[in-house]
């Protein structure tokens, strides 16, 4: 009885190794239309390692009807093993977006290989009506390394696999009548099925731009420039302080640059301040102007008028002076002093 028990254990171990040692599946498909998908039955949102998504397609199981032509999912961790429902997986793929071949018919894939027995070489076939009753071969242009499905150095790596959909291939499956099902498998029966479409110029990137009220296009639509924010550098009469136009005479920054003090009237025209043309002389006071309107001895102007202020008669809009007004006494005194100085100099 012991030999019989050992034989059963050995046979069970053999079948266990056969079914679980090799692990690989289609991790991603990059379509020419920028659609991405995975192999049928892949559940990347479940907890656990990637190996639980391994697709197992055994010819005996398919012929016996225990699995579908796309096989079953190995499962493990948070994913229970299950037989792939081809119709449901096709509907899910169409809802998410089916990747298409490129213009030369290439289908680019990434195949996750967990261990040496999940390696290449791979063969790929396609079903035009998505029933998998009749399969047509697809040439492989980029192959996964391996010998009869094994590669001693293959472990936890996503290998590139590129198959080409023939130019005369016609896809008429799925709800839209334009989808094929592709099946890629290694010699040990590990791989995946996936939904694909042939190349179509209207399904490629770079088509017509979306309407201007949509933001999901390759570029954002043109929008009118927003109104300028009120702040520095804006010529707006409603802004107080540093934001005024520097070319305006009533700008505080312009007044400071011209040496004007805070006693200037807001509407005083540029150049009317007598202190702008003050001569560089040591005898003149810093804030005194050389204008004849400055108060001196004998002047009949108001004695309490502050130095440097403009007479109200000189302001814009004030009373106009008489055209033939007599010369002010201040001017006569200045002339007398200059004549007297001239006589002294002539002596």
C-alpha positions as a printed Julia matrix, in Angstrom:
347×3 Matrix{Float64}:
   0.0     0.0     0.0
   2.84    2.29    0.64
   4.09    2.08   -2.96
   0.58    2.77   -4.17
   0.34    5.84   -1.9
   3.7     7.1    -3.1
   2.63    6.65   -6.7
  -0.51    8.73   -6.11
   1.52   11.47   -4.44
   4.03   11.45   -7.29
   1.29   11.65   -9.91
  -0.44   14.46   -8.05
   2.8    16.36   -7.77
   3.43   15.88  -11.49
   0.03   17.28  -12.45
   0.42   20.1    -9.95
   3.74   21.09  -11.5
   2.28   20.79  -15.0
  -0.59   23.1   -14.25
   1.09   25.64  -12.04
   4.77   25.82  -12.88
   4.48   27.88  -16.04
   2.89   31.32  -15.68
   2.43   33.99  -18.34
  -0.34   36.16  -19.76
  -0.88   39.27  -21.89
  -0.33   42.12  -19.5
  -0.96   44.98  -21.96
  -1.78   45.7   -25.59
  -0.83   49.05  -27.1
  -3.1    49.83  -30.05
  -2.33   52.02  -33.01
  -5.41   54.04  -32.07
  -3.9    54.69  -28.59
  -6.3    52.28  -26.96
  -4.85   50.02  -24.28
  -6.24   46.74  -23.02
  -5.23   43.49  -21.33
  -5.83   39.82  -21.94
  -9.23   38.27  -21.27
  -9.71   37.45  -17.59
  -6.96   39.76  -16.36
  -7.96   41.45  -13.11
  -5.28   43.98  -12.28
  -7.46   45.55   -9.59
  -7.53   42.43   -7.41
  -5.2    41.96   -4.47
  -2.23   39.67   -4.89
   0.62   39.05   -7.31
   0.41   39.29  -11.08
   0.87   35.55  -11.39
  -2.76   34.99  -10.36
  -3.83   36.35  -13.8
  -2.11   33.51  -15.64
  -4.17   32.13  -18.51
  -4.16   28.35  -18.93
  -5.34   26.91  -22.26
  -5.04   23.14  -22.43
  -6.14   21.38  -25.61
  -7.64   18.44  -23.71
  -9.73   20.72  -21.51
 -10.97   22.71  -24.5
 -11.9    19.54  -26.44
 -13.63   18.11  -23.38
 -15.64   21.31  -22.97
 -14.47   21.94  -19.42
 -13.07   25.29  -20.5
 -13.64   27.69  -23.38
 -11.16   28.25  -26.24
  -9.67   31.07  -24.13
  -9.08   28.69  -21.2
  -9.22   29.56  -17.55
  -7.54   31.87  -15.06
  -5.1    30.31  -12.6
  -6.13   32.56   -9.69
  -4.65   32.75   -6.23
  -4.4    35.25   -3.39
  -7.5    37.45   -3.69
  -8.58   36.1    -7.1
 -10.5    32.85   -7.32
  -9.86   30.59  -10.34
 -12.54   30.83  -13.04
 -13.29   29.78  -16.6
 -13.16   32.67  -19.06
 -16.54   33.75  -20.44
 -15.56   34.84  -23.97
 -18.77   36.76  -24.71
 -18.6    38.69  -21.44
 -14.91   39.49  -21.8
 -15.51   40.72  -25.37
 -18.29   43.01  -24.18
 -16.06   44.38  -21.43
 -13.28   45.04  -23.93
 -15.6    46.87  -26.32
 -16.91   49.03  -23.51
 -13.37   49.99  -22.46
 -12.12   50.5   -26.02
 -10.61   47.93  -28.38
  -7.02   48.55  -29.55
  -6.4    48.52  -33.27
  -3.48   47.41  -35.39
  -1.09   49.97  -36.81
  -0.98   50.76  -40.52
   1.32   47.79  -41.17
  -0.96   45.49  -39.13
   1.26   45.27  -36.02
  -0.24   44.44  -32.63
   2.24   45.32  -29.86
   1.92   43.43  -26.56
   3.67   43.05  -23.23
   3.6    39.47  -21.92
   4.31   38.94  -18.24
   6.46   35.84  -17.65
   6.62   34.71  -14.04
   9.09   31.83  -14.33
  11.13   29.81  -16.89
   8.19   27.71  -18.14
   6.19   30.76  -19.22
   8.67   31.72  -21.95
   8.49   31.52  -25.74
   8.25   30.96  -28.51
   4.64   32.15  -28.81
   2.13   31.58  -31.58
  -0.76   33.96  -32.26
  -4.01   33.37  -34.16
  -7.15   35.42  -34.77
 -10.85   34.69  -35.18
 -12.63   36.95  -37.68
 -16.11   36.43  -36.22
 -14.92   36.38  -32.58
 -16.3    32.85  -32.04
 -12.9    31.13  -32.01
 -14.33   28.29  -34.08
 -11.89   28.97  -36.9
  -8.49   30.52  -36.24
  -6.13   32.09  -38.77
  -2.38   32.43  -38.13
  -0.7    35.75  -37.41
   3.0    36.22  -38.25
   5.23   37.07  -35.27
   7.66   39.93  -35.87
   8.99   40.24  -32.3
   9.29   36.92  -30.45
   9.76   36.06  -26.77
  12.91   34.11  -26.05
  12.61   30.48  -25.1
  12.95   26.9   -26.22
   9.73   24.88  -26.25
   8.24   27.27  -23.72
  11.16   27.4   -21.28
  13.88   29.9   -20.55
  16.09   29.34  -17.47
  16.66   33.06  -16.93
  13.03   34.16  -17.42
  11.5    35.37  -14.19
   9.05   38.17  -13.37
   9.61   40.14  -16.53
   7.33   41.71  -19.16
   8.59   40.7   -22.59
   7.62   42.48  -25.83
   5.61   40.42  -28.29
   4.53   41.81  -31.67
   2.15   39.95  -34.0
   0.9    41.21  -37.36
  -2.7    41.11  -38.47
  -2.75   40.28  -42.21
  -3.73   43.11  -44.53
  -6.63   41.06  -45.94
  -8.01   40.24  -42.47
 -11.68   41.12  -41.96
 -13.06   41.53  -38.44
 -16.84   41.22  -38.12
 -17.37   40.17  -34.5
 -18.61   42.0   -31.47
 -21.44   44.48  -31.08
 -19.96   46.83  -33.68
 -19.22   44.09  -36.21
 -15.57   45.19  -36.53
 -13.74   43.19  -33.85
 -11.58   40.08  -33.93
 -10.38   37.9   -31.06
  -6.66   37.13  -30.96
  -5.19   34.21  -29.02
  -1.49   34.02  -28.15
  -0.1    30.92  -26.42
   3.25   29.27  -25.69
   4.02   25.54  -26.28
   3.06   24.66  -22.69
  -0.43   26.17  -22.99
  -0.01   29.51  -21.18
  -1.16   32.8   -22.63
  -4.26   34.92  -23.21
  -7.0    35.95  -25.6
  -7.69   39.61  -26.42
  -9.97   41.74  -28.6
  -8.37   43.64  -31.5
  -9.43   45.66  -34.54
  -7.83   46.1   -37.95
  -6.24   49.38  -38.93
  -8.67   52.15  -39.86
  -7.58   55.69  -40.87
 -10.65   57.2   -39.22
  -9.78   55.5   -35.91
  -6.25   56.88  -35.68
  -5.01   59.83  -33.62
  -4.82   63.21  -35.3
  -8.44   63.38  -36.48
 -10.61   66.5   -36.49
 -10.38   68.76  -33.48
 -13.25   68.62  -30.96
 -15.65   71.56  -30.68
 -14.37   74.62  -28.87
 -16.51   73.9   -25.8
 -14.72   70.61  -25.1
 -11.4    70.25  -23.29
 -10.6    66.62  -24.05
  -8.84   67.22  -27.36
  -5.08   67.19  -28.01
  -5.0    70.94  -27.42
  -7.16   73.28  -25.44
  -9.54   75.47  -27.47
  -8.75   79.1   -28.0
 -10.19   81.28  -25.3
 -10.48   85.07  -25.21
  -7.76   86.72  -23.21
  -8.9    87.36  -19.63
  -9.26   90.99  -18.53
  -6.02   92.39  -17.12
  -5.7    92.3   -13.4
  -5.65   95.71  -11.77
  -2.3    96.43  -10.25
   1.06   97.82  -11.12
   1.65   99.1   -14.63
  -2.03   99.68  -15.54
  -3.2   103.05  -16.84
  -6.47  103.09  -14.95
  -7.83  106.23  -13.24
  -9.57  104.07  -10.62
  -6.33  102.64   -9.27
  -4.65  104.58   -6.51
  -0.93  104.58   -5.88
   1.77  102.74   -7.78
  -0.41  101.47  -10.61
  -0.74  104.81  -12.5
   0.74  105.44  -15.91
   4.3   106.76  -15.39
   3.82  109.17  -18.34
   0.99  111.02  -16.65
   1.85  114.21  -14.83
  -0.39  113.35  -11.88
   1.35  110.03  -11.22
   2.86  110.01   -7.72
   5.88  108.1    -9.0
   6.38  110.72  -11.75
   6.11  113.5    -9.22
   8.76  111.9    -7.06
  11.06  111.42  -10.05
  10.69  115.12  -10.96
  11.4   116.28   -7.43
   7.89  117.53   -6.72
   6.82  117.72   -3.15
   3.54  116.79   -1.55
   2.25  120.41   -1.6
   1.62  120.41   -5.35
  -1.93  120.68   -6.55
  -3.16  117.49   -8.26
  -3.97  119.2   -11.57
  -0.86  121.37  -11.77
   0.59  121.23  -15.33
   4.02  119.85  -15.82
   6.77  122.48  -15.65
   4.72  125.03  -13.69
   6.6   124.42  -10.46
   9.23  127.12  -10.07
  11.6   124.78   -8.25
  12.2   122.67  -11.36
  14.42  125.34  -12.93
  16.17  126.43   -9.74
  19.76  127.58  -10.57
  22.67  125.8    -8.98
  23.86  128.72   -6.92
  25.15  128.76   -3.43
  23.36  132.06   -2.61
  19.9   130.73   -3.38
  18.0   128.79   -0.8
  17.26  125.14   -1.65
  13.52  125.59   -1.87
  13.48  129.13   -3.3
  12.57  129.82   -6.93
  14.04  132.44   -9.25
  10.58  133.38  -10.45
   9.73  137.12  -10.06
   6.72  136.03   -8.05
   8.95  135.11   -5.09
   8.48  137.38   -2.09
  11.24  139.99   -1.53
  11.62  143.26    0.33
   9.06  145.77   -0.79
   6.97  143.22   -2.56
   3.27  143.89   -2.39
   2.38  140.21   -2.35
   0.88  138.64    0.72
   3.5   138.47    3.51
   2.36  135.07    4.76
   2.63  133.28    1.4
   4.85  130.21    1.71
   7.92  129.92   -0.43
   7.7   127.64   -3.42
   3.88  127.76   -3.73
   2.27  128.81   -6.97
   0.1   131.89   -6.97
  -3.59  131.1    -7.5
  -3.56  133.42  -10.5
  -1.01  131.15  -12.19
  -3.2   128.03  -11.93
  -5.02  126.72  -15.04
  -8.5   128.15  -15.22
  -7.7   131.15  -12.98
  -8.2   134.86  -13.88
  -6.21  135.96  -16.9
  -3.67  138.79  -16.36
  -4.06  142.13  -18.17
  -2.17  142.31  -21.49
  -0.49  145.68  -20.68
  -0.06  145.31  -16.94
   2.49  147.76  -15.39
   5.79  146.41  -14.32
   5.83  145.17  -10.73
   7.8   147.14   -8.1
   9.95  144.09   -7.57
  11.26  144.33  -11.11
  12.16  148.04  -10.7
  14.12  147.35   -7.55
  16.02  144.58   -9.27
  16.87  146.88  -12.16
  18.08  149.62   -9.81
  20.33  147.2    -7.96
  21.77  145.83  -11.18
  22.45  149.38  -12.48
  24.11  150.33   -9.2
  26.26  147.21   -9.33
  27.21  148.03  -12.89
  28.38  151.54  -11.9
  30.5   150.09   -9.14
  32.05  147.64  -11.53
  32.79  150.39  -14.06
  34.74  152.3   -11.43
